[in-house]
Tab-separated table of N, CA and C in Angstrom:
chain	number	residue	atom	x	y	z
A	1	GLY	N	-13.219	11.381	-8.743
A	1	GLY	CA	-12.356	10.431	-9.282
A	1	GLY	C	-11.174	11.745	-9.641
A	2	LYS	N	-11.198	12.729	-9.244
A	2	LYS	CA	-10.001	13.370	-9.744
A	2	LYS	C	-8.912	13.605	-8.463
A	3	VAL	N	-7.581	13.853	-8.904
A	3	VAL	CA	-6.533	13.743	-7.786
A	3	VAL	C	-6.277	14.960	-7.573
A	4	CYS	N	-6.167	15.675	-6.671
A	4	CYS	CA	-5.478	17.367	-6.259
A	4	CYS	C	-4.676	17.330	-5.413
A	5	LYS	N	-3.534	17.866	-5.807
A	5	LYS	CA	-2.376	18.374	-4.525
A	5	LYS	C	-2.478	19.642	-4.043
A	6	TRP	N	-2.967	19.438	-2.813
A	6	TRP	CA	-2.996	20.939	-2.071
A	6	TRP	C	-2.058	21.557	-1.614
A	7	ASP	N	-1.728	22.611	-1.496
A	7	ASP	CA	-0.683	23.088	-0.499
A	7	ASP	C	-1.700	23.994	0.528
A	8	ILE	N	-1.639	23.735	1.761
A	8	ILE	CA	-2.422	24.038	2.408
A	8	ILE	C	-2.282	25.461	2.984
A	9	THR	N	-0.741	25.898	2.818
A	9	THR	CA	-0.557	27.207	3.316
A	9	THR	C	-1.286	28.151	2.625
A	10	THR	N	-1.213	27.925	1.252
A	10	THR	CA	-1.868	29.340	0.077
A	10	THR	C	-3.307	28.489	-0.279
A	11	ARG	N	-3.710	27.386	0.410
A	11	ARG	CA	-4.890	27.009	-0.010
A	11	ARG	C	-5.419	26.956	-1.655
A	12	THR	N	-4.267	26.244	-2.094
A	12	THR	CA	-4.638	26.190	-3.764
A	12	THR	C	-4.126	24.562	-4.175
A	13	SER	N	-4.951	24.165	-5.319
A	13	SER	CA	-4.411	22.913	-5.759
A	13	SER	C	-3.895	22.874	-7.152
A	14	THR	N	-3.179	21.664	-6.996
A	14	THR	CA	-2.890	21.377	-8.812
A	14	THR	C	-3.398	20.367	-8.683
A	15	ASN	N	-4.017	20.057	-10.161
A	15	ASN	CA	-4.616	18.540	-10.618
A	15	ASN	C	-3.379	17.797	-11.206
A	16	ILE	N	-3.259	16.633	-10.356
A	16	ILE	CA	-2.876	15.516	-10.771
A	16	ILE	C	-3.332	14.930	-12.123
A	17	GLU	N	-2.184	14.453	-13.170
A	17	GLU	CA	-3.135	14.227	-14.355
A	17	GLU	C	-3.151	12.463	-14.032
A	18	THR	N	-4.304	11.960	-13.933
A	18	THR	CA	-3.990	10.220	-13.485
A	18	THR	C	-4.302	9.313	-14.608
A	19	GLY	N	-4.836	10.041	-15.665
A	19	GLY	CA	-5.135	9.146	-17.005
A	19	GLY	C	-5.780	7.857	-16.964
A	20	GLU	N	-6.526	8.087	-15.450
A	20	GLU	CA	-7.547	6.990	-15.365
A	20	GLU	C	-8.753	7.810	-14.803
A	21	ASN	N	-9.696	7.036	-14.993
A	21	ASN	CA	-11.070	7.666	-13.937
A	21	ASN	C	-11.271	7.044	-12.655
A	22	ARG	N	-12.228	7.733	-12.210
A	22	ARG	CA	-12.473	7.333	-10.730
A	22	ARG	C	-11.488	6.737	-9.672
A	23	ILE	N	-10.725	7.553	-9.275
A	23	ILE	CA	-9.628	7.042	-8.274
A	23	ILE	C	-10.504	6.843	-7.185
A	24	ILE	N	-10.112	5.374	-6.386
A	24	ILE	CA	-11.201	5.461	-5.020
A	24	ILE	C	-10.323	5.499	-3.654
A	25	SER	N	-8.925	5.418	-3.849
A	25	SER	CA	-8.045	5.446	-2.573
A	25	SER	C	-6.712	5.787	-3.071
A	26	ILE	N	-5.931	6.775	-2.316
A	26	ILE	CA	-4.572	7.053	-2.045
A	26	ILE	C	-3.564	7.003	-1.599
A	27	ASP	N	-2.518	6.939	-1.830
A	27	ASP	CA	-1.225	6.991	-0.465
A	27	ASP	C	-0.278	7.827	-0.954
A	28	ILE	N	0.611	8.737	-0.331
A	28	ILE	CA	1.563	9.544	-0.697
A	28	ILE	C	2.908	8.751	-0.105
A	29	SER	N	4.311	8.820	-0.872
A	29	SER	CA	5.482	8.437	-0.404
A	29	SER	C	5.638	9.703	0.546
A	30	SER	N	6.813	9.160	1.635
A	30	SER	CA	7.109	9.712	2.701
A	30	SER	C	7.983	10.940	2.264
A	31	ASP	N	8.455	10.616	0.933
A	31	ASP	CA	9.280	12.444	0.545
A	31	ASP	C	8.275	12.699	-0.434
A	32	GLY	N	7.144	12.499	-0.260
A	32	GLY	CA	6.360	13.604	-1.257
A	32	GLY	C	6.232	13.285	-2.679
A	33	LYS	N	7.240	13.054	-3.410
A	33	LYS	CA	7.312	12.779	-4.642
A	33	LYS	C	6.524	11.663	-5.510
A	34	HIS	N	5.966	11.054	-5.106
A	34	HIS	CA	4.985	9.763	-5.408
A	34	HIS	C	3.871	9.893	-4.861
A	35	ILE	N	2.802	9.411	-5.766
A	35	ILE	CA	1.107	9.385	-5.061
A	35	ILE	C	0.844	8.248	-5.721
A	36	ALA	N	0.372	6.941	-5.159
A	36	ALA	CA	0.069	5.957	-5.575
A	36	ALA	C	-1.793	5.644	-5.732
A	37	GLY	N	-2.709	5.307	-6.651
A	37	GLY	CA	-3.992	5.371	-6.384
A	37	GLY	C	-4.425	4.032	-6.603
A	38	ILE	N	-5.587	3.619	-6.501
A	38	ILE	CA	-6.339	2.380	-6.929
A	38	ILE	C	-7.450	2.860	-7.772
A	39	ASN	N	-7.795	2.499	-8.937
A	39	ASN	CA	-8.793	2.959	-9.972
A	39	ASN	C	-10.259	1.554	-9.615
A	40	THR	N	-11.398	1.749	-9.675
A	40	THR	CA	-12.415	1.362	-9.388
A	40	THR	C	-12.412	0.159	-10.292
A	41	ASP	N	-11.365	-0.243	-10.985
A	41	ASP	CA	-11.396	-1.695	-11.833
A	41	ASP	C	-10.317	-2.340	-10.864
A	42	GLY	N	-9.782	-1.559	-9.704
A	42	GLY	CA	-8.898	-2.466	-8.622
A	42	GLY	C	-7.439	-2.716	-9.345
A	43	ARG	N	-7.109	-1.787	-9.937
A	43	ARG	CA	-5.734	-1.089	-10.871
A	43	ARG	C	-4.907	-0.104	-9.840
A	44	VAL	N	-3.366	-0.305	-9.930
A	44	VAL	CA	-2.614	0.482	-9.656
A	44	VAL	C	-2.027	1.431	-10.304
A	45	ILE	N	-2.274	2.719	-10.104
A	45	ILE	CA	-1.649	4.072	-10.587
A	45	ILE	C	-0.469	4.794	-9.959
A	46	VAL	N	0.498	4.946	-10.388
A	46	VAL	CA	1.858	5.702	-9.640
A	46	VAL	C	1.942	7.026	-10.940
A	47	TRP	N	1.960	7.984	-9.947
A	47	TRP	CA	2.191	9.567	-10.503
A	47	TRP	C	3.592	10.189	-9.867
A	48	ASN	N	4.211	11.232	-10.462
A	48	ASN	CA	4.846	12.017	-10.054
A	48	ASN	C	4.200	13.128	-9.230
A	49	SER	N	4.621	13.038	-8.029
A	49	SER	CA	3.348	14.545	-7.289
A	49	SER	C	3.700	15.932	-8.113
A	50	ASP	N	4.527	16.070	-9.035
A	50	ASP	CA	4.747	17.608	-9.328
A	50	ASP	C	3.969	17.917	-10.872
A	51	GLY	N	2.684	17.075	-10.927
A	51	GLY	CA	1.863	17.295	-11.651
A	51	GLY	C	2.361	16.770	-12.885
A	52	SER	N	3.350	15.868	-13.323
A	52	SER	CA	3.773	16.067	-14.827
A	52	SER	C	2.826	14.566	-15.200
A	53	PRO	N	2.604	14.807	-16.372
A	53	PRO	CA	2.138	13.864	-16.974
A	53	PRO	C	2.776	12.285	-16.834
A	54	ASP	N	3.679	12.241	-16.226
A	54	ASP	CA	4.441	10.818	-16.253
A	54	ASP	C	4.003	9.904	-15.320
A	55	TYR	N	2.992	8.890	-15.710
A	55	TYR	CA	2.835	7.703	-14.791
A	55	TYR	C	2.778	6.084	-15.255
A	56	PHE	N	2.752	5.525	-14.432
A	56	PHE	CA	2.594	4.180	-15.234
A	56	PHE	C	1.941	3.173	-14.080
A	57	LYS	N	1.544	2.186	-14.571
A	57	LYS	CA	0.576	1.467	-13.931
A	57	LYS	C	1.322	0.143	-13.514
A	58	ILE	N	1.224	-0.771	-12.681
A	58	ILE	CA	1.570	-1.113	-12.108
A	58	ILE	C	0.808	-2.685	-12.294
A	59	GLU	N	1.568	-3.670	-12.989
A	59	GLU	CA	1.400	-4.614	-13.810
A	59	GLU	C	1.111	-5.510	-12.574
A	60	THR	N	-0.431	-6.286	-12.579
A	60	THR	CA	-1.045	-6.952	-11.378
A	60	THR	C	-2.189	-7.851	-12.159
A	61	PRO	N	-1.966	-8.380	-13.144
A	61	PRO	CA	-2.971	-8.824	-14.592
A	61	PRO	C	-3.809	-9.750	-13.304
A	62	ARG	N	-5.171	-9.770	-13.659
A	62	ARG	CA	-6.451	-10.533	-13.122
A	62	ARG	C	-6.395	-10.258	-11.568
A	63	LYS	N	-5.818	-9.472	-10.929
A	63	LYS	CA	-5.977	-9.042	-9.845
A	63	LYS	C	-6.595	-7.846	-9.240
A	64	ASN	N	-7.320	-7.707	-8.380
A	64	ASN	CA	-8.472	-7.002	-7.933
A	64	ASN	C	-7.851	-6.425	-6.870
A	65	ILE	N	-7.194	-5.077	-6.693
A	65	ILE	CA	-6.074	-4.312	-5.771
A	65	ILE	C	-6.922	-4.168	-4.623
A	66	LYS	N	-6.978	-4.195	-3.142
A	66	LYS	CA	-8.085	-3.677	-2.445
A	66	LYS	C	-7.353	-2.493	-1.547
A	67	VAL	N	-5.740	-2.461	-1.639
A	67	VAL	CA	-5.048	-1.424	-0.540
A	67	VAL	C	-3.967	-1.454	-1.149
A	68	ILE	N	-3.314	-0.126	-1.022
A	68	ILE	CA	-1.979	0.245	-1.335
A	68	ILE	C	-1.335	1.074	-0.102
A	69	ARG	N	0.004	0.861	0.153
A	69	ARG	CA	0.705	1.445	1.205
A	69	ARG	C	1.945	1.852	0.911
A	70	PHE	N	2.602	3.011	1.183
A	70	PHE	CA	4.080	3.330	0.911
A	70	PHE	C	4.631	2.954	2.398
A	71	LYS	N	5.916	2.198	2.126
A	71	LYS	CA	6.600	2.116	3.128
A	71	LYS	C	7.164	3.656	3.357
A	72	PRO	N	7.428	3.749	4.755
A	72	PRO	CA	8.039	5.181	4.921
A	72	PRO	C	9.533	5.139	4.887
A	73	ASP	N	9.929	6.363	4.302
A	73	ASP	CA	11.355	6.531	3.639
A	73	ASP	C	11.952	5.696	3.164
A	74	ASP	N	10.871	4.990	1.939
A	74	ASP	CA	11.593	4.466	1.086
A	74	ASP	C	10.406	4.781	-0.283
A	75	ASN	N	10.897	3.824	-1.371
A	75	ASN	CA	10.075	4.167	-2.738
A	75	ASN	C	9.715	2.814	-2.980
A	76	ILE	N	9.436	2.321	-1.722
A	76	ILE	CA	8.619	1.134	-2.066
A	76	ILE	C	7.090	1.250	-1.600
A	77	LEU	N	6.452	0.386	-2.550
A	77	LEU	CA	4.798	0.186	-2.424
A	77	LEU	C	4.349	-0.866	-2.182
A	78	ALA	N	3.903	-1.232	-1.077
A	78	ALA	CA	3.032	-2.531	-1.004
A	78	ALA	C	1.555	-2.547	-1.135
A	79	VAL	N	1.206	-3.541	-2.050
A	79	VAL	CA	-0.030	-3.653	-2.864
A	79	VAL	C	-0.709	-5.369	-2.324
A	80	GLY	N	-2.042	-4.814	-1.599
A	80	GLY	CA	-3.077	-5.628	-0.949
A	80	GLY	C	-4.431	-6.346	-2.123
A	81	ASP	N	-4.264	-7.654	-2.552
A	81	ASP	CA	-5.492	-8.021	-3.238
A	81	ASP	C	-6.714	-8.463	-2.719
A	82	ALA	N	-7.285	-9.028	-3.478
A	82	ALA	CA	-8.980	-9.567	-3.011
A	82	ALA	C	-8.527	-11.013	-2.795
A	83	ASP	N	-7.418	-11.771	-3.311
A	83	ASP	CA	-6.869	-13.303	-2.547
A	83	ASP	C	-5.938	-13.143	-1.714
A	84	GLY	N	-5.768	-12.114	-1.011
A	84	GLY	CA	-4.951	-12.187	-0.046
A	84	GLY	C	-3.446	-12.204	-0.254
A	85	ILE	N	-2.940	-11.935	-1.815
A	85	ILE	CA	-1.648	-11.913	-1.870
A	85	ILE	C	-1.139	-10.507	-1.454
A	86	VAL	N	-0.096	-10.095	-1.207
A	86	VAL	CA	0.749	-9.123	-1.131
A	86	VAL	C	1.550	-8.687	-1.962
A	87	GLU	N	1.891	-7.986	-2.623
A	87	GLU	CA	3.239	-7.658	-3.445
A	87	GLU	C	3.983	-6.264	-2.740
A	88	ILE	N	5.394	-6.533	-3.323
A	88	ILE	CA	5.922	-5.402	-3.079
A	88	ILE	C	6.934	-4.948	-4.085
A	89	TRP	N	6.365	-3.647	-4.431
A	89	TRP	CA	6.928	-3.068	-5.473
A	89	TRP	C	7.850	-1.963	-5.345
A	90	ASP	N	9.062	-1.796	-6.225
A	90	ASP	CA	10.329	-0.505	-5.986
A	90	ASP	C	9.776	0.428	-6.873
A	91	ILE	N	9.106	1.530	-6.739
A	91	ILE	CA	8.605	2.326	-7.660
A	91	ILE	C	9.695	3.190	-8.438
A	92	SER	N	10.872	3.586	-8.013
A	92	SER	CA	11.908	4.100	-8.604
A	92	SER	C	12.355	3.054	-9.841
A	93	SER	N	12.569	1.523	-9.637
A	93	SER	CA	12.871	0.732	-11.062
A	93	SER	C	11.688	0.509	-11.469
A	94	ARG	N	10.282	0.463	-10.794
A	94	ARG	CA	9.216	0.161	-11.426
A	94	ARG	C	9.377	-1.567	-11.734
A	95	LYS	N	9.701	-1.855	-10.451
A	95	LYS	CA	9.618	-3.869	-10.585
A	95	LYS	C	9.259	-4.415	-9.305
A	96	ARG	N	8.678	-5.328	-9.439
A	96	ARG	CA	8.289	-6.170	-8.262
A	96	ARG	C	8.911	-6.876	-8.003
A	97	LEU	N	9.662	-6.593	-6.052
A	97	LEU	CA	10.643	-7.340	-5.379
A	97	LEU	C	10.001	-8.361	-4.725
A	98	SER	N	8.954	-8.629	-4.511
A	98	SER	CA	8.374	-9.800	-3.516
A	98	SER	C	6.991	-10.157	-3.466
A	99	GLU	N	6.604	-11.533	-3.089
A	99	GLU	CA	5.120	-11.458	-3.037
A	99	GLU	C	5.009	-12.231	-1.934
A	100	VAL	N	3.532	-12.132	-1.221
A	100	VAL	CA	3.639	-13.110	-0.212
A	100	VAL	C	1.968	-13.533	0.022
A	101	LYS	N	1.838	-14.935	0.270
A	101	LYS	CA	0.331	-15.130	0.363
A	101	LYS	C	-0.113	-14.595	1.896
A	102	ALA	N	-0.454	-13.634	2.064
A	102	ALA	CA	-0.855	-12.992	3.494
A	102	ALA	C	-1.642	-13.458	4.292
A	103	HIS	N	-2.878	-13.642	3.566
A	103	HIS	CA	-4.148	-14.064	3.995
A	103	HIS	C	-4.924	-15.281	3.057
A	104	THR	N	-6.083	-15.951	3.490
A	104	THR	CA	-6.362	-16.516	2.964
A	104	THR	C	-7.854	-15.810	2.326
A	105	ALA	N	-7.910	-14.961	2.571
A	105	ALA	CA	-9.154	-13.914	2.311
A	105	ALA	C	-8.563	-12.649	1.565
A	106	GLN	N	-9.430	-11.750	1.568
A	106	GLN	CA	-8.849	-10.160	1.120
A	106	GLN	C	-8.277	-9.528	2.053
A	107	VAL	N	-7.214	-8.727	1.568
A	107	VAL	CA	-6.278	-8.152	2.476
A	107	VAL	C	-7.071	-6.591	2.308
A	108	ASN	N	-7.201	-6.392	3.480
A	108	ASN	CA	-7.974	-5.254	3.735
A	108	ASN	C	-6.952	-3.873	4.558
A	109	ASP	N	-5.903	-3.869	4.738
A	109	ASP	CA	-5.033	-2.952	5.457
A	109	ASP	C	-3.520	-3.371	5.408
A	110	ILE	N	-2.572	-2.455	4.922
A	110	ILE	CA	-1.310	-2.498	5.118
A	110	ILE	C	-0.516	-1.527	5.942
A	111	GLN	N	-0.138	-1.906	6.996
A	111	GLN	CA	0.566	-0.795	7.980
A	111	GLN	C	2.154	-1.192	7.676
A	112	PHE	N	2.936	0.074	8.096
A	112	PHE	CA	4.161	-0.472	8.424
A	112	PHE	C	4.950	-0.135	9.499
A	113	ASN	N	5.600	-0.433	10.560
A	113	ASN	CA	5.942	-0.327	11.965
A	113	ASN	C	7.480	0.106	11.362
A	114	PRO	N	8.154	1.467	11.264
A	114	PRO	CA	9.302	1.503	10.962
A	114	PRO	C	10.148	1.186	12.475
A	115	VAL	N	9.754	1.545	13.348
A	115	VAL	CA	10.270	1.223	14.821
A	115	VAL	C	11.319	-0.126	15.006
A	116	LEU	N	9.810	-1.130	14.597
A	116	LEU	CA	10.535	-2.083	14.401
A	116	LEU	C	10.944	-2.796	13.246
A	117	ARG	N	10.620	-2.364	12.036
A	117	ARG	CA	10.825	-3.005	10.519
A	117	ARG	C	9.962	-4.077	10.432
A	118	GLN	N	8.736	-3.730	10.398
A	118	GLN	CA	7.899	-4.709	10.357
A	118	GLN	C	6.793	-4.024	9.381
A	119	MET	N	5.801	-5.058	8.788
A	119	MET	CA	4.814	-4.905	7.619
A	119	MET	C	3.623	-5.643	8.557
A	120	ALA	N	2.583	-4.803	8.675
A	120	ALA	CA	1.344	-5.895	9.160
A	120	ALA	C	0.302	-5.840	7.947
A	121	THR	N	-0.326	-6.848	8.211
A	121	THR	CA	-1.351	-6.871	6.947
A	121	THR	C	-2.694	-7.485	7.758
A	122	ALA	N	-3.667	-7.007	7.449
A	122	ALA	CA	-5.134	-7.144	8.162
A	122	ALA	C	-6.055	-7.773	6.912
A	123	GLY	N	-7.126	-9.070	6.946
A	123	GLY	CA	-7.985	-9.324	6.046
A	123	GLY	C	-8.724	-9.560	6.440
A	124	ASN	N	-9.745	-10.197	5.502
A	124	ASN	CA	-11.296	-10.810	6.077
A	124	ASN	C	-10.799	-12.047	6.269
A	125	ASP	N	-10.092	-12.961	6.588
A	125	ASP	CA	-9.935	-14.079	7.379
A	125	ASP	C	-9.299	-13.965	8.610
A	126	LYS	N	-10.212	-12.968	9.326
A	126	LYS	CA	-10.027	-12.425	10.473
A	126	LYS	C	-8.470	-12.675	11.528
A	127	ARG	N	-7.725	-11.922	10.345
A	127	ARG	CA	-6.373	-12.120	11.279
A	127	ARG	C	-5.461	-11.063	10.701
A	128	ILE	N	-4.254	-10.746	11.784
A	128	ILE	CA	-3.402	-9.691	11.322
A	128	ILE	C	-2.180	-10.512	11.408
A	129	ARG	N	-1.485	-10.078	10.142
A	129	ARG	CA	-0.135	-10.703	10.177
A	129	ARG	C	1.109	-9.793	10.615
A	130	ILE	N	1.805	-10.017	11.026
A	130	ILE	CA	3.139	-8.871	11.197
A	130	ILE	C	4.282	-9.727	10.741
A	131	PHE	N	4.998	-8.854	9.560
A	131	PHE	CA	5.901	-9.726	9.054
A	131	PHE	C	7.200	-9.095	9.484
A	132	ASN	N	8.356	-9.767	9.180
A	132	ASN	CA	9.751	-9.111	9.544
A	132	ASN	C	10.130	-8.535	8.090
A	133	ALA	N	9.987	-6.909	8.205
A	133	ALA	CA	10.594	-6.249	6.806
A	133	ALA	C	11.945	-5.824	7.088
A	134	THR	N	12.788	-6.479	7.468
A	134	THR	CA	14.204	-5.749	7.544
A	134	THR	C	14.578	-5.627	6.485
A	135	ASP	N	14.353	-6.872	5.349
A	135	ASP	CA	14.647	-7.416	4.070
A	135	ASP	C	13.105	-7.471	3.280
A	136	ILE	N	12.898	-6.507	2.814
A	136	ILE	CA	11.605	-6.219	2.183
A	136	ILE	C	11.516	-7.301	1.058
A	137	LYS	N	12.529	-7.387	0.463
A	137	LYS	CA	12.863	-8.095	-0.951
A	137	LYS	C	12.390	-9.772	-0.586
A	138	ASP	N	12.531	-10.298	0.781
A	138	ASP	CA	12.348	-11.201	1.326
A	138	ASP	C	11.535	-11.617	2.808
A	139	LEU	N	10.013	-11.963	2.266
A	139	LEU	CA	9.186	-12.174	3.145
A	139	LEU	C	8.593	-13.660	3.726
A	140	SER	N	10.201	-14.452	3.614
A	140	SER	CA	9.730	-15.897	3.756
A	140	SER	C	10.295	-16.186	5.276
A	141	GLU	N	9.955	-15.583	6.082
A	141	GLU	CA	10.392	-15.705	7.223
A	141	GLU	C	8.573	-15.680	8.017
A	142	PRO	N	8.184	-16.964	8.688
A	142	PRO	CA	6.872	-16.821	9.202
A	142	PRO	C	6.256	-15.673	9.884
A	143	PRO	N	5.461	-14.962	9.398
A	143	PRO	CA	4.582	-13.957	10.385
A	143	PRO	C	4.215	-14.276	11.789
A	144	VAL	N	4.032	-13.203	12.508
A	144	VAL	CA	3.319	-13.601	13.908
A	144	VAL	C	2.057	-13.546	13.041
A	145	VAL	N	1.150	-13.991	13.974
A	145	VAL	CA	-0.143	-14.067	13.385
A	145	VAL	C	-1.242	-13.762	14.670
A	146	LEU	N	-1.966	-12.654	14.483
A	146	LEU	CA	-2.702	-12.191	15.711
A	146	LEU	C	-4.257	-12.915	15.061
A	147	ALA	N	-5.134	-13.670	15.823
A	147	ALA	CA	-6.240	-14.605	15.609
A	147	ALA	C	-7.296	-14.189	16.059
A	148	ASP	N	-7.456	-13.523	17.379
A	148	ASP	CA	-8.288	-13.517	18.158
A	148	ASP	C	-9.325	-12.272	17.683
A	149	ASN	N	-9.423	-11.616	16.649
A	149	ASN	CA	-10.343	-11.067	16.252
A	149	ASN	C	-11.705	-11.782	15.976
A	150	GLU	N	-12.682	-10.740	16.188
A	150	GLU	CA	-13.962	-11.917	16.359
A	150	GLU	C	-14.874	-11.588	14.821
A	151	GLY	N	-13.963	-10.820	13.985
A	151	GLY	CA	-14.373	-10.367	12.606
A	151	GLY	C	-13.520	-9.893	11.222
A	152	PHE	N	-14.013	-9.471	10.382
A	152	PHE	CA	-13.115	-9.108	9.378
A	152	PHE	C	-12.191	-7.891	10.085
A	153	VAL	N	-10.802	-8.178	9.390
A	153	VAL	CA	-9.919	-6.772	10.067
A	153	VAL	C	-9.734	-5.481	8.966
A	154	LEU	N	-10.379	-4.679	9.450
A	154	LEU	CA	-10.721	-3.769	8.272
A	154	LEU	C	-9.453	-2.941	8.410
A	155	GLU	N	-9.057	-2.490	9.354
A	155	GLU	CA	-8.034	-1.286	9.258
A	155	GLU	C	-7.500	-1.719	10.899
A	156	MET	N	-5.957	-1.105	10.446
A	156	MET	CA	-5.206	-1.383	12.025
A	156	MET	C	-4.266	-0.117	11.878
A	157	GLN	N	-3.426	0.012	13.028
A	157	GLN	CA	-2.565	1.180	12.920
A	157	GLN	C	-1.251	0.779	14.183
A	158	PHE	N	0.015	0.866	13.976
A	158	PHE	CA	0.944	1.014	14.980
A	158	PHE	C	0.829	2.001	15.691
A	159	SER	N	1.311	2.136	16.965
A	159	SER	CA	1.253	3.497	17.873
A	159	SER	C	2.916	3.868	17.374
A	160	PRO	N	2.990	5.170	17.787
A	160	PRO	CA	4.189	6.198	17.384
A	160	PRO	C	5.439	5.351	17.829
A	161	ASP	N	5.792	4.521	18.789
A	161	ASP	CA	6.589	3.958	19.528
A	161	ASP	C	6.504	2.815	19.096
A	162	GLY	N	5.897	2.067	17.864
A	162	GLY	CA	6.243	1.074	17.435
A	162	GLY	C	5.544	-0.481	18.683
A	163	GLN	N	5.353	-0.185	19.651
A	163	GLN	CA	4.852	-1.309	20.490
A	163	GLN	C	3.352	-1.832	20.634
A	164	LEU	N	2.745	-1.147	19.915
A	164	LEU	CA	1.488	-1.680	19.926
A	164	LEU	C	0.707	-1.695	18.514
A	165	ILE	N	-0.391	-2.239	18.511
A	165	ILE	CA	-0.582	-2.172	17.111
A	165	ILE	C	-2.319	-2.133	17.428
A	166	VAL	N	-3.373	-1.467	17.065
A	166	VAL	CA	-4.964	-1.382	17.213
A	166	VAL	C	-5.517	-1.768	16.065
A	167	SER	N	-6.659	-2.563	16.370
A	167	SER	CA	-7.533	-3.164	14.926
A	167	SER	C	-8.831	-3.146	15.176
C-alpha cells in the first residue's frame, strides 16, 4: 500500500504520504504534479507529487471505485465505479464537473484519445463506449458503442495516432 515516487536517474525514491493504507491502483497527471490512487475500500485519494502531506479524498459516497485515469494535459481525473458510472473531477478546484452512466455494469478501464478528443470506457457489459470529450463537462452526446466483444472488456488502449483502439 506504500506509494513511492522514483527518480530513475538516481535510483532513489521519495515516499508519498497517502493518509491511507493499501493503495491498489495509481495514476499520475501528465504534468507530474498530482498522483491519484484507489484504496482497498474503493475510495479515491489525490496527492501532490512533491511529497507534501497535502492530500484530499474525492467524495463518492456509497460508490465502489474501480478505475481512475488522468486526462492528458489537464488536471482532470475520470473515476469509474462498479455501477457503471463515470465521474469527471477537476483536481485544481476539487469539484466534480460531470457524471455519465457509461455502462450497465462495472467500469474496468478509461482511456483518453488526445488526438480526437475522446474518452473511451470499457466495462463488464461487454461494451466499449467512446464519448466526445471536447467539452469534458458535457458528456450528454450519445457515445459510439462497440458491442462485438465476447466477454468483459478489461483493458483497452488508443494507438498513438488516435485512429485505432485495441481491447
